[in-house]
Short mmCIF file of C-alpha atoms and ligand atoms in Angstrom, two decimals:
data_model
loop_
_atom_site.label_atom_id
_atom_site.label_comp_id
_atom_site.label_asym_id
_atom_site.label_seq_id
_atom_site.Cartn_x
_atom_site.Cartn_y
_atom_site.Cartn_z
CA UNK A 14 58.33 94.61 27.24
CA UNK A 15 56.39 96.42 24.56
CA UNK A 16 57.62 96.48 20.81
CA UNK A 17 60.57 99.00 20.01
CA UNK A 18 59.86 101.35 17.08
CA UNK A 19 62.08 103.99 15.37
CA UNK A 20 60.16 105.95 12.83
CA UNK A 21 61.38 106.03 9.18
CA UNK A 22 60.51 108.41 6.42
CA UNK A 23 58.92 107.52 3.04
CA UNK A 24 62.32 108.55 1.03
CA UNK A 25 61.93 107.19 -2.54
CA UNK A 26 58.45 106.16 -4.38
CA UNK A 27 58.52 104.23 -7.81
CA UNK A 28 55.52 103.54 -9.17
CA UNK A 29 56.40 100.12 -11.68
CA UNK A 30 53.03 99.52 -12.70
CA UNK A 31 50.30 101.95 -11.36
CA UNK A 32 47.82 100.90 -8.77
CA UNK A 33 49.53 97.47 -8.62
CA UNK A 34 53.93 97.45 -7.78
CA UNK A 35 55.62 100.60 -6.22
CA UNK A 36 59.17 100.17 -4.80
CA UNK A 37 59.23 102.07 -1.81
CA UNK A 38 62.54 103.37 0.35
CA UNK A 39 62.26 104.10 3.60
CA UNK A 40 65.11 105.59 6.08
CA UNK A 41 65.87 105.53 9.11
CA UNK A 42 67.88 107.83 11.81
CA UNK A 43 71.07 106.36 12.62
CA UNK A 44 70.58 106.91 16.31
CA UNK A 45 67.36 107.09 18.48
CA UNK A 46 66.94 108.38 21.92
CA UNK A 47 64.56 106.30 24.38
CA UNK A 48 64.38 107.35 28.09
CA UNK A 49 66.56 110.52 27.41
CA UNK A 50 69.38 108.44 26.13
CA UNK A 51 70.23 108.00 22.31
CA UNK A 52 71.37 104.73 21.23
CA UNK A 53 72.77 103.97 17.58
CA UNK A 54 70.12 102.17 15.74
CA UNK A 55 72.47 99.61 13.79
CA UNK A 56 71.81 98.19 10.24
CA UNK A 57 72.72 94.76 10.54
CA UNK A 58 69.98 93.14 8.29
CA UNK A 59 71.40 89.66 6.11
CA UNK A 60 70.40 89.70 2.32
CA UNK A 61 67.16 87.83 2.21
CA UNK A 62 65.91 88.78 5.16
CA UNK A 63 62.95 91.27 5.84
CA UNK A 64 61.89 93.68 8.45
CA UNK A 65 58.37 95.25 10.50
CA UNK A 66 57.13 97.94 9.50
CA UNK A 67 53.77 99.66 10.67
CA UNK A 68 51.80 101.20 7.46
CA UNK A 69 47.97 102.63 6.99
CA UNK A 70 45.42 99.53 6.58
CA UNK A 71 43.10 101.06 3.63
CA UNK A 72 40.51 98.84 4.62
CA UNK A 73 40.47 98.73 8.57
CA UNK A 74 41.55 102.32 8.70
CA UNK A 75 43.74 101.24 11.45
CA UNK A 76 48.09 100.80 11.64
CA UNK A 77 49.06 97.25 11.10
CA UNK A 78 51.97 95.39 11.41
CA UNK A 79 53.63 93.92 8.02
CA UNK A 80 56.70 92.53 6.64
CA UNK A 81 58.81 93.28 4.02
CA UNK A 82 61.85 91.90 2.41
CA UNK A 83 64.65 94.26 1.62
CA UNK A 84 65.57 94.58 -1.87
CA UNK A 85 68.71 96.77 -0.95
CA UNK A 86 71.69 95.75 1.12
CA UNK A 87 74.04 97.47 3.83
CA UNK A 88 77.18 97.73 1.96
CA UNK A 89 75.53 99.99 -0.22
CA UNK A 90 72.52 102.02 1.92
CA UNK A 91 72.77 101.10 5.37
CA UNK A 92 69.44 102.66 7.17
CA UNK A 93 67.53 102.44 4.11
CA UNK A 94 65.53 99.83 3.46
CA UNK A 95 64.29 99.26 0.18
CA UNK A 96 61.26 96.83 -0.80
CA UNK A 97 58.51 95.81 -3.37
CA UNK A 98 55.43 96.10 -2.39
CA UNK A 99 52.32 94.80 -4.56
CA UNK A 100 48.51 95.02 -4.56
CA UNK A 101 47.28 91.47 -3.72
CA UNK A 102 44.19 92.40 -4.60
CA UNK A 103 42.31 90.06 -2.08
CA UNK A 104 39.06 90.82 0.30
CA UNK A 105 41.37 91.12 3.19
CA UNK A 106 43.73 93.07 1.23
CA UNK A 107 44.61 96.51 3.28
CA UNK A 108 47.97 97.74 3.54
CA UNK A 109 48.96 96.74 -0.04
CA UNK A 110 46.11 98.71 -1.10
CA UNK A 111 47.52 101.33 0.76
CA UNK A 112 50.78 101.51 -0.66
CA UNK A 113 49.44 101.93 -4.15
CA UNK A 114 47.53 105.19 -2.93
CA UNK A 115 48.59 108.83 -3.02
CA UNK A 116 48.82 109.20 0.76
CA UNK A 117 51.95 107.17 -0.06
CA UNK A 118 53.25 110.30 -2.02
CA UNK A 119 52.36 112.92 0.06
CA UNK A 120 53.86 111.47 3.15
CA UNK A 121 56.74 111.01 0.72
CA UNK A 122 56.17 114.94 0.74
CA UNK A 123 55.28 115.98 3.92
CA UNK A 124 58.17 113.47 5.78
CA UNK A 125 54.96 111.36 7.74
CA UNK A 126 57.46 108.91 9.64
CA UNK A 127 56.10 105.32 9.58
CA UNK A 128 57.34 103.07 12.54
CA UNK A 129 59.84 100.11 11.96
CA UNK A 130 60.68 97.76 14.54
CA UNK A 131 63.85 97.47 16.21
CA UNK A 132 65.21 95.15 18.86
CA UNK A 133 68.29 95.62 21.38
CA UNK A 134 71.87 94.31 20.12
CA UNK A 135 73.31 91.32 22.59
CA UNK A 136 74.63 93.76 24.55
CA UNK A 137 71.93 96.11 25.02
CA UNK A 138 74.09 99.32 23.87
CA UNK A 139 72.46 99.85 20.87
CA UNK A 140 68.88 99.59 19.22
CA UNK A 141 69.29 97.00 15.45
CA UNK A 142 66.45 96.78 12.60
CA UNK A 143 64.57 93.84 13.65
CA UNK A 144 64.91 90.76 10.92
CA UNK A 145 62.23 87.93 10.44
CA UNK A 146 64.83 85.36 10.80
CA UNK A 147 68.13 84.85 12.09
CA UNK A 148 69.17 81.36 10.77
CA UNK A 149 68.68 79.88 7.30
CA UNK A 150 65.54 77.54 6.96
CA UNK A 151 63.97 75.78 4.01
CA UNK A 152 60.82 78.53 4.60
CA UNK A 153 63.42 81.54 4.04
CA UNK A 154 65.84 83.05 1.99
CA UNK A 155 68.34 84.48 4.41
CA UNK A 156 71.56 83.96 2.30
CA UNK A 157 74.12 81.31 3.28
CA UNK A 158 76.82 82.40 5.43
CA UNK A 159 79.82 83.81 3.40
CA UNK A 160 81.84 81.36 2.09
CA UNK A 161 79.37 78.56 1.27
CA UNK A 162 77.07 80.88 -1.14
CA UNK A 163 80.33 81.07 -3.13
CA UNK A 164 80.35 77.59 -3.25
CA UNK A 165 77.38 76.96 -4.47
CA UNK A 166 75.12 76.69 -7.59
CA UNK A 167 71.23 77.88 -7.52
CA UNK A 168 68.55 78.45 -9.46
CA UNK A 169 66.02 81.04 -8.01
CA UNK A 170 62.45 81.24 -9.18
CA UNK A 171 60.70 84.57 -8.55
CA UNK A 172 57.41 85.46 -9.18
CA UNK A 173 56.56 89.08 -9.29
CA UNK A 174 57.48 90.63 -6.11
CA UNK A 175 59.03 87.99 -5.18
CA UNK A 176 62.48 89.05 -6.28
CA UNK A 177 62.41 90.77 -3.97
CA UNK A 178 65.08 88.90 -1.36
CA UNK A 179 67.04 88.01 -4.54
CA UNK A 180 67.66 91.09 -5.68
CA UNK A 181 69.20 91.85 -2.11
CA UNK A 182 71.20 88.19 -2.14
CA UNK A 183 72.16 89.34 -5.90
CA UNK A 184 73.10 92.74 -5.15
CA UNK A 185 75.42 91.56 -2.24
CA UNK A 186 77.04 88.77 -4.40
CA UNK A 187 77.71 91.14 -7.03
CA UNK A 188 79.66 93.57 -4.76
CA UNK A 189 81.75 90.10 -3.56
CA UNK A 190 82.09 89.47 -7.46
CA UNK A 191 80.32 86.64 -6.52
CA UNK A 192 82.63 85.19 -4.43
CA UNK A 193 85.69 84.74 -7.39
CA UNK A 194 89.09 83.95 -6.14
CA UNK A 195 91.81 83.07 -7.76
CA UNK A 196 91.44 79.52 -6.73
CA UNK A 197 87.16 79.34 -7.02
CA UNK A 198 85.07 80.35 -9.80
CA UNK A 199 82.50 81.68 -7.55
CA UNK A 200 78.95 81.60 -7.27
CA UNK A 201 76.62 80.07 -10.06
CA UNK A 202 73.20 81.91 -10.12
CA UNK A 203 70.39 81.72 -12.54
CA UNK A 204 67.54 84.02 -12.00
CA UNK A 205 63.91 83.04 -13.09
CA UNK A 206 61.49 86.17 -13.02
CA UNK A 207 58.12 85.80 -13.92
CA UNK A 208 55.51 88.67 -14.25
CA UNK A 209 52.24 89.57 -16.38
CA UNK A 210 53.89 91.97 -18.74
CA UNK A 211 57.12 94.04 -19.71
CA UNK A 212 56.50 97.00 -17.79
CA UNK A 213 56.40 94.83 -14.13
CA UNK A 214 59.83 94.05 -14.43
CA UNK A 215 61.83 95.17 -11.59
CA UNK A 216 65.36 96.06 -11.94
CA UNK A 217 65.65 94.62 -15.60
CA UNK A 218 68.11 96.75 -16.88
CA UNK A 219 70.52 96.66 -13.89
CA UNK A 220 70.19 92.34 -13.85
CA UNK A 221 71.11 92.56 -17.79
CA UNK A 222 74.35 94.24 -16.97
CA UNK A 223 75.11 92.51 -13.85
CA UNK A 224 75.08 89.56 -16.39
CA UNK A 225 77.35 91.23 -19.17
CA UNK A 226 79.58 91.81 -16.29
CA UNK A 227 79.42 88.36 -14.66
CA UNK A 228 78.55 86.07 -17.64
CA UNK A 229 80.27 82.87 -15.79
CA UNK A 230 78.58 83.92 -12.52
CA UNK A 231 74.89 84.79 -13.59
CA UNK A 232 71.91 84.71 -15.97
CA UNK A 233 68.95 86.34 -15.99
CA UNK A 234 65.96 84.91 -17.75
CA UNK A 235 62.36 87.22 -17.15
CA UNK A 236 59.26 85.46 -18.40
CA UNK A 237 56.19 87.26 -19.41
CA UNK A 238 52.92 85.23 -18.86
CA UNK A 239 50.06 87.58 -20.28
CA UNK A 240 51.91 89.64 -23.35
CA UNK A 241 54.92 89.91 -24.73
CA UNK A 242 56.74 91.89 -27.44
CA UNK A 243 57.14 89.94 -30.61
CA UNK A 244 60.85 89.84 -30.32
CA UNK A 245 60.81 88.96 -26.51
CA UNK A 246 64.05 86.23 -26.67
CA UNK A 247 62.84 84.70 -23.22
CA UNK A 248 60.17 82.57 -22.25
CA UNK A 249 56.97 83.48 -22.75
CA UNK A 250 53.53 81.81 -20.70
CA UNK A 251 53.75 80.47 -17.63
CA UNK A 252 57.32 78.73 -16.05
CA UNK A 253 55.44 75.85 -14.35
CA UNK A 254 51.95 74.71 -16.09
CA UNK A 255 49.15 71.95 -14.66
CA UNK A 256 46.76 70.08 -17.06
CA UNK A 257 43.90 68.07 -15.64
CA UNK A 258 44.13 64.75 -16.72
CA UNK A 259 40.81 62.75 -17.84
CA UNK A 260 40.81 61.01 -14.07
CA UNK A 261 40.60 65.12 -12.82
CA UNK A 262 44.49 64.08 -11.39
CA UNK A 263 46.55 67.75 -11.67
CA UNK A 264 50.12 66.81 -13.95
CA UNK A 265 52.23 69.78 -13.75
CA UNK A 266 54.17 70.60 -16.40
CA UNK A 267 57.72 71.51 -15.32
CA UNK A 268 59.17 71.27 -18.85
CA UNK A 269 59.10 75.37 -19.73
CA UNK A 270 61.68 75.53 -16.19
CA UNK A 271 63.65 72.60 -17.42
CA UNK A 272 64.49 74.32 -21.04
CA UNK A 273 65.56 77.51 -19.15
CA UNK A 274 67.59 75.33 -16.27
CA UNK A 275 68.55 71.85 -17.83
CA UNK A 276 71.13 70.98 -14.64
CA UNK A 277 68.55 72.03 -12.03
CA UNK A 278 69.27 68.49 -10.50
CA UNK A 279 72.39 69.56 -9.59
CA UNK A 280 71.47 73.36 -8.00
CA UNK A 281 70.04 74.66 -5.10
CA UNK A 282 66.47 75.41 -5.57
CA UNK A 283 65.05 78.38 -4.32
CA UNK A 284 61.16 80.20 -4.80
CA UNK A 285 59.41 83.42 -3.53
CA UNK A 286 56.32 83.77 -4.75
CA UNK A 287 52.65 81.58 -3.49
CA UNK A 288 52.25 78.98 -2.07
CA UNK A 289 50.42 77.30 -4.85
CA UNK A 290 53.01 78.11 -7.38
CA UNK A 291 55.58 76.94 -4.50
CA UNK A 292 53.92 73.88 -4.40
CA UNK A 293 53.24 73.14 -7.96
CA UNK A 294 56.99 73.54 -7.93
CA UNK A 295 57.92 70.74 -5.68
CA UNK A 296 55.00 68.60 -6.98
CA UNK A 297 56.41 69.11 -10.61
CA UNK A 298 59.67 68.12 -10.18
CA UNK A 299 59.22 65.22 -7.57
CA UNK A 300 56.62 64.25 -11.01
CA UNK A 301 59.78 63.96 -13.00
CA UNK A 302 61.98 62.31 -10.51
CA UNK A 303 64.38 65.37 -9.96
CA UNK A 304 65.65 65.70 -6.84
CA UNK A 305 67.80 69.24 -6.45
CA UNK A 306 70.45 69.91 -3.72
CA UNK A 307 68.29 71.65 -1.58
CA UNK A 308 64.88 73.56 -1.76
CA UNK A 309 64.21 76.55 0.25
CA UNK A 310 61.47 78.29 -0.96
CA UNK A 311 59.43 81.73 1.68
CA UNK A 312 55.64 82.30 0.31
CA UNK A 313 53.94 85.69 1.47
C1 FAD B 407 58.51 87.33 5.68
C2 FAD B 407 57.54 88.14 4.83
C3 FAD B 407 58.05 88.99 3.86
C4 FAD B 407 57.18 89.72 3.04
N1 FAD B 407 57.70 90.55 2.08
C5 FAD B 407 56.86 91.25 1.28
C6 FAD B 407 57.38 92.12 0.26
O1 FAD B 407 58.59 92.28 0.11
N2 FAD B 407 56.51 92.77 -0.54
C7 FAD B 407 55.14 92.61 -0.38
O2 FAD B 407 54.37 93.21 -1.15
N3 FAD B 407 54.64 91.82 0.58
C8 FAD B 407 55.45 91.14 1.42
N4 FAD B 407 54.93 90.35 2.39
C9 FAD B 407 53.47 90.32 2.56
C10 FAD B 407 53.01 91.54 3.36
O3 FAD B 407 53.51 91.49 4.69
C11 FAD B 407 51.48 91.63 3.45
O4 FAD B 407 50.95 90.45 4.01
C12 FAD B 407 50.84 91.84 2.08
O5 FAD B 407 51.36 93.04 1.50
C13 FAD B 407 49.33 91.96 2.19
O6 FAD B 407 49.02 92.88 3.18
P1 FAD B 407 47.54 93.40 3.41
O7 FAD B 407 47.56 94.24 4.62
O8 FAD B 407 46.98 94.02 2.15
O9 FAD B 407 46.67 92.10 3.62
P2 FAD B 407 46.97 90.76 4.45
O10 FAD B 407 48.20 90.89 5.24
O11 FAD B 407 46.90 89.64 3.48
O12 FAD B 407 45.74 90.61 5.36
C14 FAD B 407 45.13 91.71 6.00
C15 FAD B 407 44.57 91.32 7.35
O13 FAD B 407 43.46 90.47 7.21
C16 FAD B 407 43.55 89.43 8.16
N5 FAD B 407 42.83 88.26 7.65
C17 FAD B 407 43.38 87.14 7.16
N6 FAD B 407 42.41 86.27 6.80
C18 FAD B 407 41.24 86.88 7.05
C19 FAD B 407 39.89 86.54 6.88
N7 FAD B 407 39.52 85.35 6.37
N8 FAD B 407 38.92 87.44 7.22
C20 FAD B 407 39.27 88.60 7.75
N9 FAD B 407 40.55 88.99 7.93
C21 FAD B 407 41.52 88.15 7.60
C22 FAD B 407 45.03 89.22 8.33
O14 FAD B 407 45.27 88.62 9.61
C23 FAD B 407 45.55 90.59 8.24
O15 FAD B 407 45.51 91.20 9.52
C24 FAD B 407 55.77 89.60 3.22
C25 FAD B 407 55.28 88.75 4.21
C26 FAD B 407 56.14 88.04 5.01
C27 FAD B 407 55.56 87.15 6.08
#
């Protein structure tokens, strides 16, 4: 059976850094007629997760098929997904070139639908936004099921765009005040963010107050690796560093993540970024003897 697509329409452009990060909205119809018949199209997508869409290849001048992670979650904007989108600047690179472009604005303009993927619910009555995984694996970040996120304490590394899923996991947490009771303290999260510079931080200002407002819950700590105001109170160069020693063996330096996460021995251990930073990751700290709860780490 060929692949079901609804088309959405560019609704929101934010340009973060130019030619390099936009954060891009698109929405969807809430219903969708196929063989004369219109079916709901259902937002049922799990924090973490991402979905298909079809953009513009700059560089093959052709539609391709690429995922994204949503940033935003259903409680707030069902049938709009929101996601981060970055130049990768590689010789294949083609859609994320693409997103960086003005086209991107004037189909924001002009309402040029781009096609997202949807599959049929269990019991074929209506169409739902298609997710990249339905179970939680140690090469995603589809959040725990509620009730055991609440239980649990995690340290997530991002890098870049990779925030992307946590923001979504973060933003869903905060609107369960982070799973508090009057009998559990909640959640424990602490957020690692590393970019180049200031102005690629995503979402700063809304992560400081989601940490004034949840102080026993969550902190936030962004990293700048190429500059840095003189008064930047975080860390500053890279979160994970490798020296070559004399022998050309690579000893990664995992002391920079200890000093921001001390008890990270004792958290869940999650990563979104590459896989070369993922692995430096899991190299450094198997280096140092630290063994976390559990690592679950997606590389794009
Ligand atoms: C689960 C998941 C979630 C993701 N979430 C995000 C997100 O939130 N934000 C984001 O920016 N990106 C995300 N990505 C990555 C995104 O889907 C794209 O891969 C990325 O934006 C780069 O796209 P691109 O078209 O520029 O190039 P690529 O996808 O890197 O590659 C372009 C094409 O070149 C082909 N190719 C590969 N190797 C070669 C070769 N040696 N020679 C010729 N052709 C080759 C590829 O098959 C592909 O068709 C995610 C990926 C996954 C799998």
């Amino acid at each position: 059976m060929s692949e079901l697509l609804v088309p959405a329409q560019i609704s929101n452009v934010t340009t973060v850094d130019p030619g390099e990060v936009r954060i891009v909205e698109l929405s969807l119809p809430s219903q969708w007629k196929i063989e004369n018949v219109w079916y709901p199209v259902l937002d049922t997508m799990r924090p973490g997760t991402a979905f298909l869409a079809k953009p513009w290849g700059a560089r093959t001048e052709k539609w391709r098929r690429r995922m994204y992670t949503r940033s935003n979650m259903i409680i707030e904007s069902a049938h709009v997904l929101e996601t981060i989108i970055n130049n990768t600047h590689t010789d294949k690179s083609d859609t994320s070139v693409w997103w960086q472009s003005d086209d991107v604005l004037a189909w924001l303009k002009t309402g040029h639908p781009i096609d997202i993927r949807v599959q049929w619910n269990d019991s074929h009555s209506a169409l739902q936004i298609y997710e990249n995984c339905r179970q939680c694996q140690h090469n995603n970040l589809r959040l725990e099921p509620d009730g055991e996120w609440g239980q649990m304490r995690v340290v997530a590394l991002a890098l870049s765009t990779g925030i992307t899923p946590f923001l979504a996991c973060l933003r869903y947490m905060k609107h369960l005040k982070f799973g508090r009771t009057s009998v559990n303290p909640g959640a424990c999260v602490t957020l690692i963010v590393s970019v180049q510079h200031e102005q690629q931080l995503m979402a700063h200002e809304e992560l400081l107050a989601m940490q004034c407002e949840f102080p026993e819950n969550f902190y936030y700590h962004p990293v700048l690796t190429k500059s840095w105001p003189k008064d930047w109170d975080f860390t500053t160069g890279r979160i994970i560093r490798t020296q070559s020693t004399s022998e050309g063996h690579e000893v990664i330096d995992v002391r920079p993540l200890l000093s921001v996460c001390p008890d990270i021995h004792q958290r869940h251990v999650r990563f979104c970024g590459n896989t070369t930073a993922r692995n430096q990751l899991q190299k450094g700290l198997q280096q140092e003897g630290i063994n976390p709860l559990s690592f679950r780490g997606e590389v794009w």
